[in-house]
XYZ file of C-alpha atoms in Angstrom:
466
model
C 68.487 45.202 87.509
C 69.158 44.606 91.339
C 66.903 47.781 93.272
C 67.305 48.146 96.397
C 64.635 46.863 98.965
C 63.826 48.689 102.075
C 60.794 46.970 104.032
C 58.620 48.271 106.642
C 57.028 45.110 108.059
C 57.960 43.282 111.400
C 60.577 40.805 111.239
C 58.707 37.355 111.929
C 56.444 38.371 108.201
C 56.940 37.652 105.184
C 58.039 39.403 102.566
C 56.329 37.769 99.216
C 59.429 40.081 96.953
C 62.321 38.870 98.993
C 61.425 35.482 99.765
C 63.114 32.246 98.207
C 60.335 30.054 96.719
C 62.487 27.304 96.299
C 62.723 26.609 99.639
C 59.986 24.881 101.200
C 57.266 26.987 103.847
C 57.879 24.595 106.639
C 60.990 24.416 106.987
C 64.002 22.843 105.296
C 64.955 18.428 104.876
C 68.011 16.897 107.073
C 69.377 14.066 107.347
C 70.199 12.714 110.377
C 71.353 9.762 113.001
C 72.186 9.047 116.312
C 74.977 7.616 117.751
C 75.370 4.162 119.413
C 77.303 3.875 122.983
C 77.067 1.701 125.432
C 73.743 0.710 126.069
C 72.936 4.200 124.673
C 71.965 5.627 122.275
C 72.464 9.866 121.487
C 70.244 11.419 118.439
C 71.777 13.609 115.568
C 69.827 16.709 114.776
C 70.107 20.228 113.008
C 71.519 20.679 117.249
C 75.132 20.100 117.211
C 76.164 16.950 119.473
C 79.581 17.574 120.617
C 81.959 14.023 121.475
C 84.369 14.663 124.646
C 85.542 15.237 128.309
C 84.312 18.354 128.597
C 81.114 19.317 130.770
C 80.061 21.186 127.827
C 79.835 18.322 125.663
C 76.767 16.282 124.559
C 78.360 12.804 125.007
C 80.285 13.358 127.254
C 83.569 9.740 128.382
C 85.868 9.869 130.806
C 88.698 8.432 127.772
C 91.627 10.272 129.024
C 92.895 10.310 124.864
C 90.062 11.570 124.224
C 90.141 15.961 123.821
C 88.082 18.188 126.217
C 86.280 18.420 122.976
C 87.266 15.908 120.775
C 84.158 16.241 117.616
C 81.306 17.261 116.198
C 78.424 16.293 114.374
C 75.332 17.181 112.597
C 72.046 16.818 110.216
C 72.014 18.979 106.727
C 70.510 17.876 103.352
C 73.262 15.651 102.709
C 74.225 14.291 105.449
C 75.521 14.170 109.359
C 78.987 16.046 109.067
C 81.365 15.258 110.901
C 83.569 17.571 112.535
C 87.310 16.531 114.066
C 87.704 19.826 117.395
C 91.275 20.016 116.887
C 91.661 17.169 118.705
C 94.974 15.985 120.548
C 94.074 11.877 119.080
C 92.565 12.285 115.943
C 89.136 11.326 114.787
C 88.166 8.003 113.126
C 85.542 6.928 110.639
C 86.729 3.284 110.324
C 90.665 3.355 109.641
C 89.907 6.921 107.939
C 91.851 10.265 109.362
C 89.580 13.005 109.834
C 91.187 15.903 109.256
C 91.039 19.154 111.251
C 88.301 21.193 110.733
C 87.682 19.398 107.322
C 84.590 17.701 107.965
C 82.666 14.275 106.151
C 80.111 13.102 105.146
C 77.975 10.522 106.564
C 75.565 9.036 104.921
C 75.846 4.935 106.679
C 76.505 2.765 108.860
C 79.952 3.612 110.435
C 81.827 2.903 113.195
C 82.983 6.729 115.123
C 86.169 6.496 117.380
C 87.324 9.387 119.012
C 90.659 8.254 121.511
C 89.773 4.807 122.669
C 86.003 5.259 122.631
C 83.986 3.912 120.015
C 80.603 4.730 117.796
C 78.159 3.383 115.703
C 76.662 5.740 114.007
C 73.618 4.332 112.457
C 71.452 6.939 109.523
C 68.427 7.940 110.815
C 65.281 9.258 108.939
C 64.896 12.783 107.316
C 63.330 15.721 109.718
C 62.853 19.651 109.321
C 64.794 22.292 110.384
C 62.563 24.938 111.226
C 63.493 28.917 108.870
C 61.203 31.876 109.855
C 58.995 32.723 106.726
C 60.555 36.595 106.615
C 63.632 37.984 104.877
C 65.015 39.949 107.350
C 65.057 40.012 111.305
C 66.589 43.171 112.974
C 68.672 44.900 111.376
C 69.919 41.330 109.249
C 68.506 39.882 105.708
C 68.591 37.049 104.020
C 65.876 34.913 102.069
C 67.645 31.659 101.472
C 67.228 29.044 103.480
C 70.496 29.337 105.739
C 69.673 32.776 106.689
C 66.493 31.992 107.501
C 67.066 28.874 109.718
C 69.259 31.360 111.449
C 66.125 34.058 112.177
C 63.715 30.895 113.504
C 67.213 30.540 115.278
C 67.196 33.203 116.411
C 63.299 34.319 117.284
C 63.971 31.302 119.430
C 66.817 31.969 121.487
C 65.442 35.762 121.605
C 62.235 33.947 123.786
C 65.394 32.991 126.227
C 67.542 34.808 128.088
C 69.940 32.125 128.489
C 73.383 32.842 127.441
C 74.323 33.014 123.709
C 77.720 32.599 122.043
C 77.362 33.445 118.092
C 80.569 32.077 115.504
C 81.048 32.955 112.070
C 83.708 34.423 110.081
C 85.148 37.706 110.333
C 82.903 39.808 108.699
C 79.372 38.463 108.903
C 77.855 40.938 111.254
C 77.929 38.596 114.747
C 77.160 42.300 116.120
C 74.188 42.668 114.031
C 72.904 39.845 115.293
C 73.872 39.913 119.483
C 72.083 43.507 118.785
C 68.696 41.707 117.142
C 68.125 38.896 119.238
C 68.279 41.738 121.873
C 66.658 44.603 119.888
C 63.221 40.399 119.804
C 64.093 40.263 123.330
C 62.337 40.953 127.106
C 65.281 43.123 127.243
C 64.845 45.003 124.393
C 63.912 48.661 126.554
C 67.559 48.281 128.736
C 70.958 49.272 127.366
C 72.722 47.065 124.737
C 76.803 47.692 125.471
C 79.367 46.194 123.423
C 82.807 45.392 124.299
C 85.564 44.490 122.283
C 88.339 42.540 123.756
C 90.779 42.383 121.463
C 90.956 46.156 121.536
C 92.314 46.127 125.625
C 94.905 44.154 127.262
C 95.355 43.879 131.195
C 93.864 45.796 133.544
C 91.319 47.615 130.857
C 90.376 44.884 130.360
C 89.651 44.133 133.158
C 88.085 47.581 134.602
C 86.331 48.620 131.403
C 83.947 45.496 132.899
C 84.404 45.431 135.393
C 85.183 49.010 137.200
C 87.157 50.437 138.917
C 87.750 52.720 141.904
C 89.906 55.808 141.645
C 93.736 55.084 142.455
C 92.989 51.545 141.949
C 95.961 52.025 139.881
C 98.089 53.860 138.152
C 97.051 56.489 135.976
C 93.258 55.278 137.537
C 91.976 58.889 138.142
C 88.900 58.331 138.188
C 85.397 56.175 138.920
C 84.473 54.517 136.619
C 81.355 51.298 136.539
C 81.748 48.909 134.554
C 80.205 47.003 131.271
C 78.298 45.389 133.764
C 76.100 47.748 135.756
C 76.591 49.876 132.246
C 74.440 46.934 130.831
C 72.610 45.956 134.047
C 68.787 45.440 133.014
C 69.578 44.257 129.005
C 72.511 43.055 127.280
C 76.264 42.705 127.324
C 77.973 41.597 123.921
C 81.848 40.804 124.058
C 83.096 40.855 120.523
C 86.006 38.426 120.169
C 86.082 36.745 123.086
C 88.613 33.988 122.060
C 91.450 37.453 123.207
C 90.656 37.387 126.685
C 92.783 35.654 128.997
C 93.207 32.708 131.273
C 93.363 34.968 133.846
C 90.098 37.139 132.959
C 88.049 33.678 131.928
C 88.587 32.714 135.522
C 87.237 36.467 136.957
C 84.560 36.112 134.288
C 83.311 33.010 135.109
C 82.644 34.488 138.832
C 80.639 37.144 137.713
C 78.255 35.179 134.947
C 77.853 32.429 138.103
C 76.937 35.077 141.773
C 75.370 37.719 139.948
C 77.707 39.545 141.399
C 81.046 42.258 139.999
C 83.431 44.714 142.532
C 85.223 46.948 140.420
C 89.080 47.529 140.832
C 90.211 49.018 143.972
C 86.675 48.115 146.219
C 85.991 45.819 148.338
C 82.448 45.923 147.776
C 80.281 44.191 145.443
C 77.197 45.061 143.097
C 74.800 42.955 141.705
C 73.751 43.360 138.259
C 70.937 42.020 135.671
C 72.518 41.067 132.396
C 72.391 39.339 129.699
C 75.435 37.675 127.976
C 76.416 37.399 124.362
C 79.462 36.522 123.321
C 80.732 36.566 119.347
C 84.236 35.090 118.201
C 85.665 34.551 114.579
C 88.133 32.003 116.397
C 87.220 28.099 117.299
C 86.371 27.954 120.130
C 86.090 25.124 121.351
C 89.242 23.904 119.138
C 90.642 26.222 122.307
C 89.818 24.235 124.529
C 92.377 21.606 124.032
C 94.990 23.254 122.947
C 94.468 24.972 127.144
C 94.141 28.935 125.809
C 90.216 28.555 126.810
C 88.513 27.192 129.732
C 86.032 24.417 129.284
C 84.139 26.116 132.702
C 83.442 28.934 131.146
C 82.474 27.745 127.161
C 80.014 25.671 129.449
C 78.413 29.006 130.714
C 78.243 31.159 127.671
C 76.912 28.813 125.253
C 74.353 28.041 126.673
C 72.104 28.628 123.317
C 75.449 28.377 119.988
C 74.311 29.951 117.064
C 75.984 30.069 113.602
C 76.397 33.211 110.878
C 76.557 32.020 107.672
C 79.855 32.991 105.209
C 78.764 34.746 102.261
C 80.154 32.751 99.713
C 77.759 30.132 101.263
C 74.370 32.159 101.094
C 75.532 34.511 97.264
C 71.149 34.223 96.279
C 71.367 36.637 99.198
C 73.466 39.124 97.103
C 70.657 41.191 95.705
C 69.239 42.199 98.840
C 71.851 42.390 100.898
C 72.719 44.847 97.947
C 69.976 46.754 97.925
C 70.294 47.564 101.658
C 73.445 48.783 101.794
C 72.715 51.063 98.706
C 70.274 53.130 101.347
C 73.326 52.550 104.224
C 75.574 53.919 101.881
C 73.000 56.918 101.114
C 72.923 55.796 96.712
C 69.232 54.336 96.885
C 68.541 55.688 93.529
C 71.401 53.318 92.079
C 71.295 50.330 90.988
C 73.218 47.261 89.267
C 73.214 45.287 85.507
C 73.347 42.618 86.035
C 76.163 41.757 84.605
C 77.402 43.800 87.472
C 75.418 40.696 89.724
C 77.376 38.310 87.871
C 80.633 39.520 88.688
C 80.174 40.262 92.847
C 78.215 36.896 92.620
C 81.793 33.953 91.329
C 83.681 36.509 94.107
C 84.871 34.626 96.986
C 83.686 37.390 99.296
C 86.754 36.087 102.706
C 86.281 39.295 104.124
C 82.148 38.833 102.928
C 79.380 41.243 104.214
C 81.438 44.050 105.269
C 83.378 43.364 102.149
C 80.623 43.697 99.785
C 80.494 46.998 101.223
C 83.549 48.090 101.311
C 83.700 47.144 97.273
C 80.230 49.031 96.776
C 81.623 52.325 98.512
C 84.839 52.010 96.275
C 82.352 51.576 93.133
C 80.305 54.157 94.729
C 83.761 56.628 94.648
C 82.801 59.692 91.884
C 79.770 57.594 90.647
C 77.470 60.696 89.078
C 75.213 57.110 87.830
C 72.275 55.717 88.354
C 73.506 52.100 87.076
C 75.928 50.276 87.768
C 77.975 48.195 85.698
C 80.395 45.266 85.630
C 83.282 47.321 84.543
C 82.378 49.854 87.596
C 82.523 47.039 90.547
C 86.048 44.680 88.909
C 87.604 48.317 89.438
C 86.202 48.270 92.788
C 87.321 44.535 93.431
C 90.604 45.153 91.986
C 91.094 48.019 94.504
C 89.672 46.148 97.004
C 91.471 43.254 97.087
C 94.823 45.476 96.608
C 93.955 47.598 99.710
C 92.144 45.416 102.198
C 94.797 42.705 103.546
C 92.843 39.520 104.920
C 92.893 37.992 108.713
C 94.506 35.609 109.145
C 95.655 33.704 112.476
C 94.584 35.117 115.470
C 94.896 39.169 117.354
C 98.703 38.210 118.675
C 99.647 36.931 115.478
C 98.892 40.212 113.780
C 100.452 42.241 116.393
C 103.639 40.246 116.399
C 103.820 40.419 111.805
C 102.959 43.972 111.748
C 105.879 44.768 114.918
C 108.133 42.661 112.191
C 106.875 44.515 109.681
C 107.398 48.150 110.809
C 111.318 46.629 111.943
C 112.195 45.585 108.998
C 111.076 48.258 107.087
C 112.847 50.620 110.283
C 116.143 48.515 109.204
C 115.948 48.897 105.693
C 115.258 52.531 105.586
C 117.689 53.481 108.675
C 120.056 50.279 107.140
C 120.597 48.897 111.224
C 121.806 52.116 112.532
C 120.723 51.858 115.868
C 120.448 55.604 116.958
C 117.943 56.450 114.251
C 115.622 53.903 113.673
C 115.673 54.900 117.888
C 114.854 58.033 116.639
C 112.351 57.255 114.628
C 110.520 54.612 116.564
C 110.680 57.347 119.599
C 111.739 53.919 121.719
C 114.952 53.355 123.039
C 118.072 52.111 122.024
C 117.542 48.781 124.049
C 114.315 48.041 123.157
C 114.696 48.301 118.975
C 117.960 46.620 119.809
C 115.604 43.056 121.661
C 113.104 43.894 118.754
C 116.489 44.072 116.249
C 117.336 40.214 117.156
C 113.699 38.667 117.813
C 113.662 39.304 114.204
C 116.584 38.207 112.587
C 117.882 42.073 111.802
C 121.874 43.315 111.754
C 123.047 46.276 113.983
C 125.753 47.879 111.915
C 127.746 50.496 113.389
C 126.547 53.503 115.045
C 129.018 56.569 114.463
C 126.312 58.385 117.443
C 126.498 55.723 120.023
C 129.014 57.294 122.941
C 131.883 55.755 122.450
C 131.499 56.556 118.690
C 131.334 54.048 116.035
C 134.822 54.626 114.905
C 135.565 52.456 118.084
C 133.114 49.513 117.491
C 135.393 49.353 114.781
C 139.086 50.193 115.546
C 137.801 47.367 118.693
C 136.937 44.946 115.718
C 140.350 45.578 113.412
C 141.903 45.212 116.543
C 140.551 41.364 116.672
C 140.821 40.950 113.056
C 145.212 41.756 113.593
C 144.870 39.500 116.952
């Protein structure tokens, strides 16, 4: 049976019932190596080593054929993982091309080629990646080696004041990580302010960050402090950081370097003391190569990088996660039968912990018993799969697809009648017509337009007669 778990101990203290005893208490054994080039040697351990022209790279080269962020290497229990970061010219091991975001494991001596640069890889001795003793860190929970290694990184991160960049898939709990860092840091008594870069655009995000003065632009009818001022003395968390425009990135970089903010519509600047934490499910390193993210800003915000593992890579944490989520959902008396846990263990979990919460929420709808069985969670999984679309692509691509779906449905319902479509959409005819052209939808005769649809038909018939 899977029962709820709620510890009252401090995050750093071990919890004997929760810890996976198959994991060594002192750390996870990883197999590293070294890179050799032009008389220089770079050791590869659990911390990622990057190759490229960008200033944030561990191995910085000047070859113009090499991308800003070309490739990355990291020691793992299986060997050194080599990943291409959407480089322009590809990364090669010998003569074999490493596909974008499809890492290969290096266990033997070989030559790595990036553009015109050749580096010699030599396997090294095994090392140990530290892991935390406890199975909790702030609001995060996990007893697997992956999560305990993450907790150890977060403990080290919280002890300093560096800017942090959190990576990980959608639904893995990146904001929980940011809050855990804040709560464990010297800034814990200060404010924690979160802002989503995907929810706001243009002046909306700019004045949300930097503040504004009344009359700064049309609609700015009152002063606004802005997130930097609100977070003064504490932590400012940027979610969906990849959605920032290049213009805003330049202004943000200036604020981070000068530690001063200037509200829109004001000539005055104000000093701020803020720790910044950024999160994204996009790979910012790849966005550097496409010109969608500034190299100098990435160098400034990624002083400490952490990645939250996907749920499918830490399925051993399911019992702990389920127990916590049942408490959160107000059903601590409920437990799961072994058959139900097996169903959940065999799931892919594209939506990660957020999807797990949704599945449990659905399973508990109208449920009055105390034990969930496989049939209960199977139905919840099917329901979740049919009603929760997976997240694919960027925010802009999602908006574009949503608009396409909307106009396609509108066109089908009103058979391409512009007037009826514009009334339903509450948009003028020109806007609707432009959208239809963009999405390849045909316009039909519209009897309600000035001159009447009969005029169009008359013109059409006269052209045929000619």
